PDB file of C-alpha atoms and ligand atoms in Angstrom:
ATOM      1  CA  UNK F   1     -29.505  30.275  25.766  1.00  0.00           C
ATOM      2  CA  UNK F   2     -26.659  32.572  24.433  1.00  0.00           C
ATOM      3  CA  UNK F   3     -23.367  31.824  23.733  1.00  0.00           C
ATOM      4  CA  UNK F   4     -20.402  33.860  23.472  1.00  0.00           C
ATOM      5  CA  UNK F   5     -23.000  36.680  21.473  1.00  0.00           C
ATOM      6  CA  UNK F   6     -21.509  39.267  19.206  1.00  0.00           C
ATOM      7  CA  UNK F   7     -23.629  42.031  17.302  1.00  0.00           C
ATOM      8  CA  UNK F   8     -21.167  44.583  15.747  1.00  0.00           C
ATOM      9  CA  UNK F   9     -22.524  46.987  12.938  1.00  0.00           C
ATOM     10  CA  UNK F  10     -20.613  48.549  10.169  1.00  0.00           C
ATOM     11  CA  UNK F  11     -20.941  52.208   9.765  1.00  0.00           C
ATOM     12  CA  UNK F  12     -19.112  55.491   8.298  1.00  0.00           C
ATOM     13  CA  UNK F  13     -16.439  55.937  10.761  1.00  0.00           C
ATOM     14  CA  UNK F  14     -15.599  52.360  11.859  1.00  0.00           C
ATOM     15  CA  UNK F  15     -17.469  49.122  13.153  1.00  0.00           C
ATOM     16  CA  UNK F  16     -19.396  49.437  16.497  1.00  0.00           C
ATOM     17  CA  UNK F  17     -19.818  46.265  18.405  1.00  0.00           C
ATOM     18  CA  UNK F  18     -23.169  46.679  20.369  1.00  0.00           C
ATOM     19  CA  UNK F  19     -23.035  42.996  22.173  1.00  0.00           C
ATOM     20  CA  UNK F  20     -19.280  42.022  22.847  1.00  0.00           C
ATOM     21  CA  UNK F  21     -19.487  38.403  23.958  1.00  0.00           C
ATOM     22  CA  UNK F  22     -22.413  37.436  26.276  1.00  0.00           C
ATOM     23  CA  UNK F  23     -23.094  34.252  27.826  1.00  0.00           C
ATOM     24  CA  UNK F  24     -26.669  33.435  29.699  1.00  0.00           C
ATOM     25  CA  UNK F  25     -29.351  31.379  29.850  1.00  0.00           C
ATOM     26  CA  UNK F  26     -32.887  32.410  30.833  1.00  0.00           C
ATOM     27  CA  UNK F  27     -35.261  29.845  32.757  1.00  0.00           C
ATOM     28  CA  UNK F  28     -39.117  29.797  32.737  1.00  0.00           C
ATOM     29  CA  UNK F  29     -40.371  31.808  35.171  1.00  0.00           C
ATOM     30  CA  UNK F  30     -37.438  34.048  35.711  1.00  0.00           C
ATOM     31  CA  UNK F  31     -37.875  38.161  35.591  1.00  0.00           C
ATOM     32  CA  UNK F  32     -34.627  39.529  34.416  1.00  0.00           C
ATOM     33  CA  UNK F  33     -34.194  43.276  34.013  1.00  0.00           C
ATOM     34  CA  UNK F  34     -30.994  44.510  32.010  1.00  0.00           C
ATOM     35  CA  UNK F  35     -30.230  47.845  32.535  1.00  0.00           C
ATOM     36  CA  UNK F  36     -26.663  50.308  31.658  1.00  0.00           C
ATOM     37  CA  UNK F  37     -26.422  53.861  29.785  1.00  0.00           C
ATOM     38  CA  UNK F  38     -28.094  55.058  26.578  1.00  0.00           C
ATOM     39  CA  UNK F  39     -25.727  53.169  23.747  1.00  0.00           C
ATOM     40  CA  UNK F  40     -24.584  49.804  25.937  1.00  0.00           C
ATOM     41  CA  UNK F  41     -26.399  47.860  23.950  1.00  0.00           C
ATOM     42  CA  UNK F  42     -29.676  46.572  25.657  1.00  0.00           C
ATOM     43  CA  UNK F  43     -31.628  46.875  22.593  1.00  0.00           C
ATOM     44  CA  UNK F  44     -29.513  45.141  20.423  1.00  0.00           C
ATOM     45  CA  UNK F  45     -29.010  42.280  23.037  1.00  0.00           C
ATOM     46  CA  UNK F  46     -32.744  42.414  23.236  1.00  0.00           C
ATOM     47  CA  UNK F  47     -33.043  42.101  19.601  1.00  0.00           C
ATOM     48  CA  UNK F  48     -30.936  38.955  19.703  1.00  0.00           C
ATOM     49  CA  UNK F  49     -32.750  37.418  22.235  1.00  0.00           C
ATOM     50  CA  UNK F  50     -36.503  37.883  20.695  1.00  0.00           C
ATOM     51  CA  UNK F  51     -35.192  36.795  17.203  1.00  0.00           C
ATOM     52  CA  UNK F  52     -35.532  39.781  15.765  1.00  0.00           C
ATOM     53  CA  UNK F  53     -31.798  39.981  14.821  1.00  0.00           C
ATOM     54  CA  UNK F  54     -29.141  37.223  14.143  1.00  0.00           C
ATOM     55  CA  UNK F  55     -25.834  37.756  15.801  1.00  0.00           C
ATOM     56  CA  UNK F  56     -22.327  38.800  13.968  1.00  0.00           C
ATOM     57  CA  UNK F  57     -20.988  35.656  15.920  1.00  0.00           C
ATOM     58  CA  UNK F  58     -21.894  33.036  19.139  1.00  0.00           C
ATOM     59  CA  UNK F  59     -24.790  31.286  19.556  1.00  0.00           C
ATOM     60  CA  UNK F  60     -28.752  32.304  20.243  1.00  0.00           C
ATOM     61  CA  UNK F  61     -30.666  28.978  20.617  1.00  0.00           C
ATOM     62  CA  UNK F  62     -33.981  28.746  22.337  1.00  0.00           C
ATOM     63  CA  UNK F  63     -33.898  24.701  23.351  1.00  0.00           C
ATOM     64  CA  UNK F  64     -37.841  25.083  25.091  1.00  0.00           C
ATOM     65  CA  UNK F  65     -39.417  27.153  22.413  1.00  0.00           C
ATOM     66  CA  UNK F  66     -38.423  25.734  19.147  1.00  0.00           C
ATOM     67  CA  UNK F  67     -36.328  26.870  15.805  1.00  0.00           C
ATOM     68  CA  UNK F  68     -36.148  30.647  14.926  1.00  0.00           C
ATOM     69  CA  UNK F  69     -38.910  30.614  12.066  1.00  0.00           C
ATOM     70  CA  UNK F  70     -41.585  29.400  14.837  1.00  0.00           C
ATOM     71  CA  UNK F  71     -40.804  31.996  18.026  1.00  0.00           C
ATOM     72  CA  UNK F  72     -43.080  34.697  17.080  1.00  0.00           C
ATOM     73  CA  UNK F  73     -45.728  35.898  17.747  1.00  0.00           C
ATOM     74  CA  UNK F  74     -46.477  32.731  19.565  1.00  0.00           C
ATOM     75  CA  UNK F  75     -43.790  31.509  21.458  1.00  0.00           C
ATOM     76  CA  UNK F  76     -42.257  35.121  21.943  1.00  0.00           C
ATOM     77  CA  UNK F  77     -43.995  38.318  22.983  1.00  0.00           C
ATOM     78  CA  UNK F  78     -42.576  41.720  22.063  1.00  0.00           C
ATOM     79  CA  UNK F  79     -43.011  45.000  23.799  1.00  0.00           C
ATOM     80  CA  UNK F  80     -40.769  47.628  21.397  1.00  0.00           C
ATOM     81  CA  UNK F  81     -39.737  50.986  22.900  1.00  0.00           C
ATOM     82  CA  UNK F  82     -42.888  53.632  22.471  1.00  0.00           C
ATOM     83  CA  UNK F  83     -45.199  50.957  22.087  1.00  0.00           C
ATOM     84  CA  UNK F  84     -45.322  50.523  18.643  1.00  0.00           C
ATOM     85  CA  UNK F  85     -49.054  50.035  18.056  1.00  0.00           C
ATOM     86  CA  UNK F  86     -50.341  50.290  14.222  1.00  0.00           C
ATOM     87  CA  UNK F  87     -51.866  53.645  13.918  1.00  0.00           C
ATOM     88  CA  UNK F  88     -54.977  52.117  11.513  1.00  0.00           C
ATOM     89  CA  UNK F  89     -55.974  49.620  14.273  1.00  0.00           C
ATOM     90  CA  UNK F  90     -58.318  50.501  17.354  1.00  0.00           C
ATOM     91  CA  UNK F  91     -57.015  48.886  20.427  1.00  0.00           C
ATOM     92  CA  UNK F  92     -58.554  45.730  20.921  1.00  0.00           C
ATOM     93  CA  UNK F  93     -57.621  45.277  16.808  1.00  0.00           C
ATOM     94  CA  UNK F  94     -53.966  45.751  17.585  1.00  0.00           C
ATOM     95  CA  UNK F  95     -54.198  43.187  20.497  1.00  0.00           C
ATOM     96  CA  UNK F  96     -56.128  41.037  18.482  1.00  0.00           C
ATOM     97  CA  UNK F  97     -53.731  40.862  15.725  1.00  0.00           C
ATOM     98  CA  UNK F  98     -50.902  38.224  16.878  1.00  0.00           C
ATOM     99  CA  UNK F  99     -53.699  36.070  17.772  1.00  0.00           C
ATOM    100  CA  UNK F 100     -54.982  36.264  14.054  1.00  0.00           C
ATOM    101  CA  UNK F 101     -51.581  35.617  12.585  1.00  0.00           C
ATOM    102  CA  UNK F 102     -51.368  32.578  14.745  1.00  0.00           C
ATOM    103  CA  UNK F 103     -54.342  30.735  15.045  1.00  0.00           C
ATOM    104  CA  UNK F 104     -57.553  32.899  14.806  1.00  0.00           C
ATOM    105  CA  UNK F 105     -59.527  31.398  17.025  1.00  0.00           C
ATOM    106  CA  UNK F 106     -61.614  33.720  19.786  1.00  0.00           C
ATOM    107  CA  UNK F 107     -59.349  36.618  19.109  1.00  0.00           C
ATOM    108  CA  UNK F 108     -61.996  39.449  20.617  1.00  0.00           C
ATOM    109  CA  UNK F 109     -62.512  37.722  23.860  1.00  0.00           C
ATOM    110  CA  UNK F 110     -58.670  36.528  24.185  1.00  0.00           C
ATOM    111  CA  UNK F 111     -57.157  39.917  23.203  1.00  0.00           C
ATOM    112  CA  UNK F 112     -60.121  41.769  26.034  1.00  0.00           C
ATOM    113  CA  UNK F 113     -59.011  39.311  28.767  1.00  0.00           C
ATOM    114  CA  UNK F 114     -55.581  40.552  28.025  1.00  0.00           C
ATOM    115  CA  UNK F 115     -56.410  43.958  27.999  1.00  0.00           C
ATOM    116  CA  UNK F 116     -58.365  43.605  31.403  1.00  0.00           C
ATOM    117  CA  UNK F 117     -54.630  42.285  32.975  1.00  0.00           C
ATOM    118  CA  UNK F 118     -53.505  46.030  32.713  1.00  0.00           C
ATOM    119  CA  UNK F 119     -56.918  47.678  33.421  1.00  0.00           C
ATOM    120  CA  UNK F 120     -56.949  48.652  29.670  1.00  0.00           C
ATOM    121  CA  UNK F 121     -60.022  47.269  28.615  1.00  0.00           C
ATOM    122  CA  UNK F 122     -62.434  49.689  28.771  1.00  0.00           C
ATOM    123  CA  UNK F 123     -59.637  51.721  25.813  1.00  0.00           C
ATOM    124  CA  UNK F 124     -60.858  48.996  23.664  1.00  0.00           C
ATOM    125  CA  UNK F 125     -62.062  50.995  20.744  1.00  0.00           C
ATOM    126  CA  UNK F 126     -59.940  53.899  20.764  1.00  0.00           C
ATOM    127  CA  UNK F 127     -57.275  54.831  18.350  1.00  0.00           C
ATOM    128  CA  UNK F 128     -53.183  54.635  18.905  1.00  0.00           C
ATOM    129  CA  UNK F 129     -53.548  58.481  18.182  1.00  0.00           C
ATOM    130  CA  UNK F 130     -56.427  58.435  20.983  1.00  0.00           C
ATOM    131  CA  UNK F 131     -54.150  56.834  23.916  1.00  0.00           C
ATOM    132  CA  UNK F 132     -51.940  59.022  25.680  1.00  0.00           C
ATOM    133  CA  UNK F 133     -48.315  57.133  25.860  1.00  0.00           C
ATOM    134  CA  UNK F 134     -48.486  55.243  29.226  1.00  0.00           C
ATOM    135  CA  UNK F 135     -51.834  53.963  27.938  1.00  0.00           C
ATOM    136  CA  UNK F 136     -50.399  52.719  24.784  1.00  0.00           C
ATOM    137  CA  UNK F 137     -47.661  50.892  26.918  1.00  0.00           C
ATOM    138  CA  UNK F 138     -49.823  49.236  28.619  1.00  0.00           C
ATOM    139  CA  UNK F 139     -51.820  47.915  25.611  1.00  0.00           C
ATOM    140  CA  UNK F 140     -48.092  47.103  23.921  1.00  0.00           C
ATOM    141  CA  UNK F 141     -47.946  44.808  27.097  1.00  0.00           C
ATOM    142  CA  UNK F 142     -51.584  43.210  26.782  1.00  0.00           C
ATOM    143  CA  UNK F 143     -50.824  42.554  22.792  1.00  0.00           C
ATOM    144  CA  UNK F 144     -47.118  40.920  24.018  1.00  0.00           C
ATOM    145  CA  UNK F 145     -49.309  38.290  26.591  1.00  0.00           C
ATOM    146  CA  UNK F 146     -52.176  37.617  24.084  1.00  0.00           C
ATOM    147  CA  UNK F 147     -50.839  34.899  22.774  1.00  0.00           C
ATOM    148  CA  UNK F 148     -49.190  33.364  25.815  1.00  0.00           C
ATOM    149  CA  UNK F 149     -45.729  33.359  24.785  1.00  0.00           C
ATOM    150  CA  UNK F 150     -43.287  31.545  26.733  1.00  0.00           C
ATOM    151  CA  UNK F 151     -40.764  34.537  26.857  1.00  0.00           C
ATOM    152  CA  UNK F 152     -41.304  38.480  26.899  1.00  0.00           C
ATOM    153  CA  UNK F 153     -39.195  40.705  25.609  1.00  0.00           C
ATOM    154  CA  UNK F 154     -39.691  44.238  26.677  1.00  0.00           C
ATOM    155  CA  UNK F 155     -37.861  47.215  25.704  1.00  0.00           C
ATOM    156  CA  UNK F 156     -38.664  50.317  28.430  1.00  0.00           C
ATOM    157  CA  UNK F 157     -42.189  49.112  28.355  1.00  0.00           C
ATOM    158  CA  UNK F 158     -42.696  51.647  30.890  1.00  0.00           C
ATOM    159  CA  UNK F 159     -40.895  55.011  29.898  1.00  0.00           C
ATOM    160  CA  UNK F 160     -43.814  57.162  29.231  1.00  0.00           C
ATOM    161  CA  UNK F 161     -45.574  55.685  32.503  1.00  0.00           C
ATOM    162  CA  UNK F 162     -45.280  57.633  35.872  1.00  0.00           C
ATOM    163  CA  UNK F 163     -44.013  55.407  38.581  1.00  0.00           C
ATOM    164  CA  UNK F 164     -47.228  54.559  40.114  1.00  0.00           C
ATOM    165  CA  UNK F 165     -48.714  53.452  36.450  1.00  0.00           C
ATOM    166  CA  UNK F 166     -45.090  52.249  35.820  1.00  0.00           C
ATOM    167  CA  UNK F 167     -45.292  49.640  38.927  1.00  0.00           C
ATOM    168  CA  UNK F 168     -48.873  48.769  38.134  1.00  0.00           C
ATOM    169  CA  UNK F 169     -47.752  48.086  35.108  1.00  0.00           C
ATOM    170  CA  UNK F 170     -44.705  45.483  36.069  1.00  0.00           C
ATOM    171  CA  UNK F 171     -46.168  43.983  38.812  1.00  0.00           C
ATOM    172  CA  UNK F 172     -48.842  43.205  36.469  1.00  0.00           C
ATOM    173  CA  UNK F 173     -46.286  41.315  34.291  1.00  0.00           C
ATOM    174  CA  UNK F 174     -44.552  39.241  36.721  1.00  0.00           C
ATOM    175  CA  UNK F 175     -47.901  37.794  38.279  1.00  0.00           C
ATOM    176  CA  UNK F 176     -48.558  37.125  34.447  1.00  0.00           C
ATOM    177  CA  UNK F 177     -45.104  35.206  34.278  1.00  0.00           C
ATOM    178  CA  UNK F 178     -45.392  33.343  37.199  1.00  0.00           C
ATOM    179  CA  UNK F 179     -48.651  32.176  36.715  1.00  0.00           C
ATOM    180  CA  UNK F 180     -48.022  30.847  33.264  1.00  0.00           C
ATOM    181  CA  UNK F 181     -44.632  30.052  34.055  1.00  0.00           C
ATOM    182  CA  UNK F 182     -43.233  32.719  31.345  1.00  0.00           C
ATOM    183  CA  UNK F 183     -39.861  34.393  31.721  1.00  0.00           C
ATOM    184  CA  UNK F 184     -39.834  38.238  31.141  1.00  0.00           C
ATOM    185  CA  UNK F 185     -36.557  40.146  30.420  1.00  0.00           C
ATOM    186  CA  UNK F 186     -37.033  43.669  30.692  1.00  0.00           C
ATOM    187  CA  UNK F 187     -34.531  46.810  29.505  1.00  0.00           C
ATOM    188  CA  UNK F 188     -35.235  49.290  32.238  1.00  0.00           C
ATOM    189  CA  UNK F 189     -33.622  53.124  33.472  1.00  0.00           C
ATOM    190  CA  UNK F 190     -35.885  52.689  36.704  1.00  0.00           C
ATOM    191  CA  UNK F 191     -34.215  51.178  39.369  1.00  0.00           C
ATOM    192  CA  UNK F 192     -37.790  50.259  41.114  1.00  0.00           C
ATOM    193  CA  UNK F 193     -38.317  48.531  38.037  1.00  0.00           C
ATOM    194  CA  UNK F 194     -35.513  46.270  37.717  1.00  0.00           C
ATOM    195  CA  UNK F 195     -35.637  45.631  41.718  1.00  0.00           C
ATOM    196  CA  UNK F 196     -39.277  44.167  41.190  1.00  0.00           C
ATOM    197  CA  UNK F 197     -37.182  41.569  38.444  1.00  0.00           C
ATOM    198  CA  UNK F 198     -35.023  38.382  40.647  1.00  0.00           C
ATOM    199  CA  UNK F 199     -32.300  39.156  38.199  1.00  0.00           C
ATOM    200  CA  UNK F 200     -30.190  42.096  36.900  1.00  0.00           C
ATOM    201  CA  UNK F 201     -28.107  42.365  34.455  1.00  0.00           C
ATOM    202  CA  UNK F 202     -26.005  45.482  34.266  1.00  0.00           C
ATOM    203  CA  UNK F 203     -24.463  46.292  30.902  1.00  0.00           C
ATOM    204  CA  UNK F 204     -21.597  48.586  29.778  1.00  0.00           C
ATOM    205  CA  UNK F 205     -19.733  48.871  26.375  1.00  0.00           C
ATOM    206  CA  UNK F 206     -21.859  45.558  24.779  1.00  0.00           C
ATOM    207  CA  UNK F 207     -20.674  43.995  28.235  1.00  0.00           C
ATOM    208  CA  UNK F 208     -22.404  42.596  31.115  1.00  0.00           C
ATOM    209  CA  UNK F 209     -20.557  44.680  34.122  1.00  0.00           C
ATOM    210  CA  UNK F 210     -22.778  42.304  36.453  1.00  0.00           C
ATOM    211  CA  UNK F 211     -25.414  39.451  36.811  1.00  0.00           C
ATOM    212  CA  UNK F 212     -26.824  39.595  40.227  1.00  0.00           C
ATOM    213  CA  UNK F 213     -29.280  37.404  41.273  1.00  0.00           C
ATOM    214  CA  UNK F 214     -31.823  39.022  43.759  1.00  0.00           C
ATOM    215  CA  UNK F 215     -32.620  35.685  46.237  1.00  0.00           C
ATOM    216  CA  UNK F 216     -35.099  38.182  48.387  1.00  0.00           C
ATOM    217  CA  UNK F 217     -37.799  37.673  45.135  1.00  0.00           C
ATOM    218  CA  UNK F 218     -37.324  34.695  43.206  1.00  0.00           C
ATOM    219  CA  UNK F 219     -39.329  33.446  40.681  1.00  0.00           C
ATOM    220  CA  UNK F 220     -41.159  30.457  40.192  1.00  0.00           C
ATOM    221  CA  UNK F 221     -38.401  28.572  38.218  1.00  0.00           C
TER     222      UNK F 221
HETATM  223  N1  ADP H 327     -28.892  49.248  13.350  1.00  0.00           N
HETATM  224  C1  ADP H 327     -27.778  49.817  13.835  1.00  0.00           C
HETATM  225  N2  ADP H 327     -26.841  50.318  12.990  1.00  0.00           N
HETATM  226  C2  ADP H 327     -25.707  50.869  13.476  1.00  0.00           C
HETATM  227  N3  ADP H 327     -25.422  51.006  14.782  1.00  0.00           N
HETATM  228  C3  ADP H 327     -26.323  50.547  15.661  1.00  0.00           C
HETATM  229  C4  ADP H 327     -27.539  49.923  15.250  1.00  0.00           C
HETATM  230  N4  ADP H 327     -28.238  49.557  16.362  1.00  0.00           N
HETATM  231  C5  ADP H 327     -27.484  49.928  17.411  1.00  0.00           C
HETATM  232  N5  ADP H 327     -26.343  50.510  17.008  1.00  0.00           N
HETATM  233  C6  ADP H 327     -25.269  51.008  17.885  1.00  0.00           C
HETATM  234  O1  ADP H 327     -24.990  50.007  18.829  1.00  0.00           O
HETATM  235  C7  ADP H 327     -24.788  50.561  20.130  1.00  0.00           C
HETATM  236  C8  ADP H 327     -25.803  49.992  21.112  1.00  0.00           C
HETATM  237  O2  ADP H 327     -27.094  50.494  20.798  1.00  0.00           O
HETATM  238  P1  ADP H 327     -28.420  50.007  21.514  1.00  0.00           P
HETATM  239  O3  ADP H 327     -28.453  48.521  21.516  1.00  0.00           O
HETATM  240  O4  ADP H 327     -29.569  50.709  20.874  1.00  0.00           O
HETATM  241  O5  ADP H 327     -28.199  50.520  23.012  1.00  0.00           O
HETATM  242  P2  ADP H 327     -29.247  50.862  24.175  1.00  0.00           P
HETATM  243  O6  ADP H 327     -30.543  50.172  23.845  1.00  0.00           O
HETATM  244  O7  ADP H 327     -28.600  50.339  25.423  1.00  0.00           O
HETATM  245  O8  ADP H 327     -29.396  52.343  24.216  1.00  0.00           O
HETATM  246  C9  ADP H 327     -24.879  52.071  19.946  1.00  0.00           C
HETATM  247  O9  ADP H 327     -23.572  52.570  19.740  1.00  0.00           O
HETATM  248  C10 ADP H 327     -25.706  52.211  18.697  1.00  0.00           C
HETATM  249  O10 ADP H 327     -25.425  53.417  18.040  1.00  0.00           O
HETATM  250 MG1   MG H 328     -32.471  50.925  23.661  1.00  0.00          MG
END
C-alpha cells in the first residue's frame, strides 16, 4: 500500500525526484508489470516497494506482511537487475542462502525444488562466473521464491533472456504466484512480458502515465 510516494535525490546540479507522488495498492495474487523509459523511475519505485529504500515523503506500508524490519528475505523476494548472485557461492549455495538467514531448516532440498521451477536444477553446482546471464536470471528467480515470500519484486528479471527463455521464465512466475497466492510486480522493456502480468503500470517522469487493468488474465485475487 503506497501513499502519495516521493523519492527525490540530491545531486551536483539540482534535486531529481525519481517517484513524484504514487498511490497503489497491490493484492495477493496480482501480477503487475511497470514499465516507461530508461530514467522514469521503476527502480526506485521498486526499491520503495521491496523495502529496500524509505521514501523522501508519503507512505509505504505493507498491512499483510508485517513492519519493515521483518519483510525480507522472508516475506519479500528480490530479483535485482543482472541477477546479482554472490560470485563465491555455487548455485544451489546462493539459493540456499535466504533460507539460512531465515530459518535453516532443509535448505538443500528447498532451494533444489526451487531451482527445478525454472528448469535450473541440474546448474546446481556451478559458479555465477559458470552461468551464462539468462541462466543466472533464472536462478535470481528460484533464490527470490525459496523462501515463499508473499510479494516479488523483480527488476528486468529477464533482460539477458531471449524471448522464448524470457516467457519460460515469467510464465513460470505467475503459476508460482497463483498457486501460493503471491503477488509479483515486475519492471519490464518487453511488451510480451508485461501482457502475461493482469496489470500495467506505465511510468513517465516518477509518474504513473497509466494503470490498466488487463480483465482478459486476471489473477487469483
Ligand atoms: N541513488 C541515486 N542517486 C541519484 N539519482 C538517482 C539514484 N537512483 C536513481 N536516480 C535517478 O532517479 C531517476 C530514476 O532512476 P531509476 O529509478 O533507476 O529509473 P529506471 O529504473 O526507470 O531506469 C533517474 O534520473 C536516476 O538518475
Ligand atoms: Mg531500472
Amino acid at each position: 500500500m503506497a501513499a502519495d510516494l516521493w523519492r527525490s535525490f540530491q545531486r551536483e546540479r539540482g534535486v531529481v525526484a525519481a517517484v513524484q507522488g504514487c498511490s497503489f495498492k497491490i493484492h495477493a495474487g496480482e501480477a503487475i508489470a511497470i514499465m516507461g523509459p530508461s530514467g522514469c523511475g521503476k527502480t526506485t519505485l521498486l526499491n520503495l516497494i521491496a523495502g529496500l529504500d524509505v521514501p523522501s515523503s508519503g507512505r509505504m506500508e505493507w498491512p499483510g506482511l508485517g513492519s519493515l524490519d521483518t519483510l525480507r528475505p522472508e516475506r519479500i523476494g528480490v530479483v535485482f537487475q543482472s541477477a546479482n548472485l554472490m560470485p563465491a557461492l555455487t548455485t544451489i549455495e546462493n539459493v540456499e542462502l535466504p533460507i539460512l538467514l531465515s530459518s535453516g531448516t532443509e535448505a538443500k532440498a528447498r532451494a533444489l525444488a526451487a531451482l527445478a521451477i525454472f528448469g535450473a536444477e541440474i546448474l546446481a553446482s556451478k559458479l555465477p562466473e559458470q552461468l551464462s546471464g539468462g541462466q543466472a536470471e533464472r536462478v535470481a528467480a528460484a533464490r527470490a521464491i525459496v523462501t515463499n515470500p508473499e510479494l516479488i519484486v523483480a527488476d528486468e528479471p529477464t533482460g539477458q533472456l531471449d524471448q522464448a527463455g524470457a516467457a519460460i521464465l515469467v510464465d513460470r512466475l505467475r503459476a508460482w504466484g497463483q498457486q501460493t497466492g503471491s503477488a509479483i510486480i515486475i519492471a519490464t522493456h518487453d511488451e510480451r512480458v508485461a501482457a502475461k502480468m493482469n496489470r500495467i503500470w506505465r511510468m513517465r517522469h516518477g509518474k504513473f502515465e497509466s494503470m490498466v487493468e488487463r480483465s482478459a488474465c486476471t489473477g487469483t485475487g
